Tab-separated table of C-alpha atoms and ligand atoms in Angstrom:
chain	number	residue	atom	x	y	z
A	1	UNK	CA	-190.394	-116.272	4.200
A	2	UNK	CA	-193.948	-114.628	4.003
A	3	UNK	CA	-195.714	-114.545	0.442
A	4	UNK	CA	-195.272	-110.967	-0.637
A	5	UNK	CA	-196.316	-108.956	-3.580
A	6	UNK	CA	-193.317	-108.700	-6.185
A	7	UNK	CA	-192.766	-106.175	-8.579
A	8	UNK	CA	-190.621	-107.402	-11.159
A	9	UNK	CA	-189.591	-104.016	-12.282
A	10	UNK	CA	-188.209	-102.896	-9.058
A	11	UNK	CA	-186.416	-106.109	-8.563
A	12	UNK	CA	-184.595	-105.409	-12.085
A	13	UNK	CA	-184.088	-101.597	-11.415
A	14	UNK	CA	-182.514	-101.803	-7.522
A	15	UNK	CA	-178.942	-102.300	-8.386
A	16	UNK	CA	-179.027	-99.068	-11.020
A	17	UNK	CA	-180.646	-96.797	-8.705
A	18	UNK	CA	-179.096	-98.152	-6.038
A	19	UNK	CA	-175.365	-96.851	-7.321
A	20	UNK	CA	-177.166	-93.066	-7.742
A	21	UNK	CA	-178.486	-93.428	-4.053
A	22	UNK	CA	-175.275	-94.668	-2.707
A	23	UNK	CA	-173.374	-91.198	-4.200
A	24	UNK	CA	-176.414	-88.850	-3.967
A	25	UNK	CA	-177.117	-90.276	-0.439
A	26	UNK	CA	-173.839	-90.754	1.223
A	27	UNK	CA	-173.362	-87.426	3.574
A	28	UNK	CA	-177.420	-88.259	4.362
A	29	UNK	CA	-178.869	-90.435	8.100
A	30	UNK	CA	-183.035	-89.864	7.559
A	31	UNK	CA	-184.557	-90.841	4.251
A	32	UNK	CA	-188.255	-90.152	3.918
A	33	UNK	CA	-189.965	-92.564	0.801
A	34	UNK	CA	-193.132	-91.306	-0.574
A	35	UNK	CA	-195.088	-94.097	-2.989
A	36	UNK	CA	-193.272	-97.331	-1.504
A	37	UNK	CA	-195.462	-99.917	-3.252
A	38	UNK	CA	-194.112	-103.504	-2.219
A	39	UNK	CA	-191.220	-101.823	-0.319
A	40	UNK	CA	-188.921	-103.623	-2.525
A	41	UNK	CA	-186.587	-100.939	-2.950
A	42	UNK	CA	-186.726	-100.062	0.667
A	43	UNK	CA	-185.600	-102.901	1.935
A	44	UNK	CA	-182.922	-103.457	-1.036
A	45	UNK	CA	-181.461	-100.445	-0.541
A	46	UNK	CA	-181.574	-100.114	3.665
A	47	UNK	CA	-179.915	-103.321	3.490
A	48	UNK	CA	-176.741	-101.744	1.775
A	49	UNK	CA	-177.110	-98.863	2.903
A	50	UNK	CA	-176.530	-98.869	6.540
A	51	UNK	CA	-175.864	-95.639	7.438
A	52	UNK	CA	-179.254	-94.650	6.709
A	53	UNK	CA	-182.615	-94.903	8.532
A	54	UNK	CA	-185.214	-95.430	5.632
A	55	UNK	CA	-188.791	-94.303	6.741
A	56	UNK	CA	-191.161	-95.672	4.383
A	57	UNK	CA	-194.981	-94.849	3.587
A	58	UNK	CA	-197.816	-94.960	0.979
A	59	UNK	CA	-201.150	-95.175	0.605
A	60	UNK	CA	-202.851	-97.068	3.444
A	61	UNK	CA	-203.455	-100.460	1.301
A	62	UNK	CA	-200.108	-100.840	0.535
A	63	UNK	CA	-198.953	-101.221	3.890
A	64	UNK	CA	-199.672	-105.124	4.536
A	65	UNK	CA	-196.254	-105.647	1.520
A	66	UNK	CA	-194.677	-103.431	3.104
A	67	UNK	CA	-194.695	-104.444	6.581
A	68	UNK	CA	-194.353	-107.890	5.076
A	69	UNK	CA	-190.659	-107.118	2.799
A	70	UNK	CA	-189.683	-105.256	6.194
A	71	UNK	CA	-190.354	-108.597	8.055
A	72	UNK	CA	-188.381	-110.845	6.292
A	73	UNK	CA	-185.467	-108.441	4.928
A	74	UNK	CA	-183.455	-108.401	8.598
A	75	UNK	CA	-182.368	-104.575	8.030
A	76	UNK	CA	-182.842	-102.918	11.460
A	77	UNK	CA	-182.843	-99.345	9.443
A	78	UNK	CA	-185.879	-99.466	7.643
A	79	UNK	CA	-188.761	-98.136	9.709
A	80	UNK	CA	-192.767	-99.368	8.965
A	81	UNK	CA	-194.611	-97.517	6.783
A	82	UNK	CA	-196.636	-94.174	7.686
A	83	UNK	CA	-200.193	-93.433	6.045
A	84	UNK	CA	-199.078	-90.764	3.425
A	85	UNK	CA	-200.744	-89.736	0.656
A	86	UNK	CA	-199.402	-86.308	-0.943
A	87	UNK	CA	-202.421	-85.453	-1.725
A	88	UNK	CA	-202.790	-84.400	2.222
A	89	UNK	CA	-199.877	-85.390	4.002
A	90	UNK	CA	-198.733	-83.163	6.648
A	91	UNK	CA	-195.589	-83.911	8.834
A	92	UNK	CA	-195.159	-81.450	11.250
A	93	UNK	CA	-192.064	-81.850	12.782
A	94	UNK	CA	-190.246	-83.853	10.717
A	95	UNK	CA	-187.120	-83.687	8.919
A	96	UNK	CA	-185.423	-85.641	6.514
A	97	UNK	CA	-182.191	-84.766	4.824
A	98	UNK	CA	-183.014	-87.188	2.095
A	99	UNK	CA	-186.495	-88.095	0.054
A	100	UNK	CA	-186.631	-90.769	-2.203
A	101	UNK	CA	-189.522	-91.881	-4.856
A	102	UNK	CA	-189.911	-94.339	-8.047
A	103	UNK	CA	-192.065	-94.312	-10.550
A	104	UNK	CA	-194.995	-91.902	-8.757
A	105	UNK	CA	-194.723	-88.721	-10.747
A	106	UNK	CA	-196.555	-90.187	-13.972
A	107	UNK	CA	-198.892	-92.022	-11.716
A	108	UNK	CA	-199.962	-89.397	-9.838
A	109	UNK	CA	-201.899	-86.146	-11.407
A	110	UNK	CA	-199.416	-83.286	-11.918
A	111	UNK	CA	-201.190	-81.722	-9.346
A	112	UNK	CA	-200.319	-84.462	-6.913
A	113	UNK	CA	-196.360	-84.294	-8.287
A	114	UNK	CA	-196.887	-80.515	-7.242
A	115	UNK	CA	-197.870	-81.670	-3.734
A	116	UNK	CA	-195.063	-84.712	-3.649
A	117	UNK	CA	-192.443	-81.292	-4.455
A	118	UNK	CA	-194.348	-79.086	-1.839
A	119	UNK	CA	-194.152	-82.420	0.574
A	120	UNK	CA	-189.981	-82.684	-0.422
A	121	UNK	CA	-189.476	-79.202	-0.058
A	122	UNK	CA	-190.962	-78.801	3.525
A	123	UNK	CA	-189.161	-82.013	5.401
A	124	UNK	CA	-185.533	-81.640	3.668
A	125	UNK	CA	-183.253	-80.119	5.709
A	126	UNK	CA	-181.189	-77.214	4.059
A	127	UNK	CA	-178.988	-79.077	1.725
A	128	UNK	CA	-180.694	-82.108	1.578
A	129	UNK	CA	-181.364	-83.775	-1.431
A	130	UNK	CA	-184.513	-85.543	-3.255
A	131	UNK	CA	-184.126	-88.408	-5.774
A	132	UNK	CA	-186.836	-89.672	-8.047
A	133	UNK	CA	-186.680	-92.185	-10.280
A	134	UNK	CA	-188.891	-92.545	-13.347
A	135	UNK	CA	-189.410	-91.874	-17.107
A	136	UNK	CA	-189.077	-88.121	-18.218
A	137	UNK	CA	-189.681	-86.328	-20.982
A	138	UNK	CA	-187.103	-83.337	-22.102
A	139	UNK	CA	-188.201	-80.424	-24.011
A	140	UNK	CA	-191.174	-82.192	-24.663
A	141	UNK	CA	-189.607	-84.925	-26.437
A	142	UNK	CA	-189.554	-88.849	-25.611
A	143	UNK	CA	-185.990	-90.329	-25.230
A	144	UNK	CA	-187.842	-93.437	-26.670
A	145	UNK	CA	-190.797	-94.473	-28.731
A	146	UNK	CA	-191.425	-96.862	-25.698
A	147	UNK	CA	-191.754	-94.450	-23.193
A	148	UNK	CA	-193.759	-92.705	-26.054
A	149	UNK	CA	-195.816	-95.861	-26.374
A	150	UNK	CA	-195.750	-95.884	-22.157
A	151	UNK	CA	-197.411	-92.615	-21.884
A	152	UNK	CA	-200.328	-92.945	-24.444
A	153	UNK	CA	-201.126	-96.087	-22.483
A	154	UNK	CA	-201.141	-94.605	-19.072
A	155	UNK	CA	-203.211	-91.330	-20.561
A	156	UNK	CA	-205.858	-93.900	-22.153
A	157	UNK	CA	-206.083	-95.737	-18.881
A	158	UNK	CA	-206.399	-92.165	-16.612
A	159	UNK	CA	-205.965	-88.895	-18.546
A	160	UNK	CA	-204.266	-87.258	-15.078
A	161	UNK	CA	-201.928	-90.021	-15.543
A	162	UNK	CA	-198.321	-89.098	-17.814
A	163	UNK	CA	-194.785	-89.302	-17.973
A	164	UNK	CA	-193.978	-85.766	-16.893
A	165	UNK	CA	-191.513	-83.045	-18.642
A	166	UNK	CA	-187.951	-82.750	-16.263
A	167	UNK	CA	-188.601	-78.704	-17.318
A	168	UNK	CA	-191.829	-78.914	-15.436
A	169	UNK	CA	-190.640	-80.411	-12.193
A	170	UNK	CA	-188.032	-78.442	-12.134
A	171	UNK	CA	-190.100	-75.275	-12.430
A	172	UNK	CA	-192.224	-77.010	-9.930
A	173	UNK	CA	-189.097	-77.566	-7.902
A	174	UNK	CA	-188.056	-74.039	-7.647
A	175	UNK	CA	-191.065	-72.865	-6.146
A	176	UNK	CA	-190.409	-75.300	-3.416
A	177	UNK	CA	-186.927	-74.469	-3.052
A	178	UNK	CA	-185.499	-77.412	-4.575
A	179	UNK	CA	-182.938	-76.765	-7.370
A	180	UNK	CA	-181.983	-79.483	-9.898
A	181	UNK	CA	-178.356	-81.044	-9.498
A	182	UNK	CA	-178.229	-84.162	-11.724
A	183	UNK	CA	-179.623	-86.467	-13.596
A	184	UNK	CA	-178.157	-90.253	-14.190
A	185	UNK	CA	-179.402	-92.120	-17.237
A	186	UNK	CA	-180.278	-95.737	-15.701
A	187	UNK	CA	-181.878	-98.855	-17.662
A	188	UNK	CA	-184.457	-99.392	-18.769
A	189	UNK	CA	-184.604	-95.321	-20.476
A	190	UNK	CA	-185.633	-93.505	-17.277
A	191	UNK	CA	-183.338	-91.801	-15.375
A	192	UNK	CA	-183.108	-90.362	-11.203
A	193	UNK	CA	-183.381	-86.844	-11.273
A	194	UNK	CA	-181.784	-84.951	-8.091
A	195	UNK	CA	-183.286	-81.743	-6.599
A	196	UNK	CA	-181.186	-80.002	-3.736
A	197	UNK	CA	-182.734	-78.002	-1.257
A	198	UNK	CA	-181.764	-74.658	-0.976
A	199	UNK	CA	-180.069	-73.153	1.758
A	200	UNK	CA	-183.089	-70.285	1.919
A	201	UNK	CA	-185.769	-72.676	1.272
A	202	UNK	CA	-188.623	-71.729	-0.701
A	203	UNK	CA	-188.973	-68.808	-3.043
B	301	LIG	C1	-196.077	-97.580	-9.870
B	301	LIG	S1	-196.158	-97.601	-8.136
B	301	LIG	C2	-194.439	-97.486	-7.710
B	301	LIG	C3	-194.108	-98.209	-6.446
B	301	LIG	C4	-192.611	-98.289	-6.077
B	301	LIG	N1	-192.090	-96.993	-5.741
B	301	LIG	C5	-191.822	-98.913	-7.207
B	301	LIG	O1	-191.045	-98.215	-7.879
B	301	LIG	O2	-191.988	-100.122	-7.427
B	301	LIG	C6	-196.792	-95.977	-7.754
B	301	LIG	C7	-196.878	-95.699	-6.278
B	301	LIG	O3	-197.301	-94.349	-6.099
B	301	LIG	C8	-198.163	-94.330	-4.972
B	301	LIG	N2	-199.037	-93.155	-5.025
B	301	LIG	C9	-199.942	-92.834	-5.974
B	301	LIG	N3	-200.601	-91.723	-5.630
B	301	LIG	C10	-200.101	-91.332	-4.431
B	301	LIG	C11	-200.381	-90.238	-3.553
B	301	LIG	N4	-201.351	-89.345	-3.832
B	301	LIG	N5	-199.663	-90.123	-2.415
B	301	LIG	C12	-198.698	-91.034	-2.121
B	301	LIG	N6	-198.401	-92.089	-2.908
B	301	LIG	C13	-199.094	-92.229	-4.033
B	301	LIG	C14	-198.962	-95.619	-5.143
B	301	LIG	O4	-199.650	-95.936	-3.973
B	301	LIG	C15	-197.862	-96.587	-5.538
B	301	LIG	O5	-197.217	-97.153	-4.441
């Protein structure tokens, strides 16, 4: 075993999410991930997953963990990371009939989250589906003064950071032609929200 960069968070969240994905994901073969980070849940959920093929990618410097989890996790489904950054990222050519992400959309500016649903909404297939995991607000409200206490912390650290309101991704979503479908309350009070892609594609 290689000495890899650990997350503790994703270790303790994989087994919630990973009963969403298993449903949300089961008619899917090609999932794209956008913000892998250690590639923790990549590798935890190709593992179980096995009809899937689990692309993963991130920001150049978080490649070396990722490669690394790949190495020593034995799953012959989870492919090595591409250089993606929403921000820019282009994939002409590809499709996906899944995309998966945790805990990006209140690290990245909502502009970014804009270009993460512009990203989703260009390599799903018709009927394909996105999950991302992560804290939300609804109607503007907190579910908890924690995630309350969460988001003043990220904002004081990098105003474009913030936990994001569900009402805003999902306007986001239908101009990418992604329509909301569910949403699963998972520990520790954040949730996977699921955007389909419509048959039509973008409005
Ligand atoms: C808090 S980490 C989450 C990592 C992992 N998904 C998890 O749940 O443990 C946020 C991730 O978002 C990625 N990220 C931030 N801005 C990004 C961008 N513009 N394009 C792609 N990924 C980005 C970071 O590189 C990092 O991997």
């Amino acid at each position: 075993m290689s000495s890899k960069p650990f997350a503790e968070s994703a270790y303790r969240n994989a087994g919630p999410i990973l009963e969403v994905l298993a449903h949300e994901f089961r008619h899917c073969t090609e999932v794209l991930e956008i913000g892998s980070g250690t590639g923790q849940h990549a590798t935890a959920f190709a593992a179980e997953l096995k009809h899937l093929e689990w692309q993963t990618s991130d920001l150049e410097e978080y490649h070396d963990a990722i490669r690394a989890w790949i190495a020593d996790c034995g799953a012959a489904n989870v492919r090595a990371p591409l250089a993606l950054d929403v921000r820019t990222a282009e994939l002409p050519g590809e499709s996906y009939d899944a995309v998966y992400s945790a805990n990006t959309a209140h690290i990245m500016s909502f502009e970014s989250v804009g270009d993460m649903f512009s990203l989703a909404g260009s390599v799903l297939r018709p009927g394909g589906t996105f999950c991302l995991y992560g804290p939300f607000r609804r109607g503007g409200e907190f579910n908890t003064p924690s995630n309350a206490n969460f988001d003043a912390n990220l904002r004081a650290r990098d105003p474009a950071m913030g936990v994001r309101d569900l009402e805003d991704l999902d306007a986001i979503g239908d101009e990418n032609g992604l329509q909301r479908t569910a949403l699963y309350a998972v520990p520790s009070n954040n949730c996977v929200a699921v955007w389909r892609r419509l048959q039509e594609g973008r409005q």
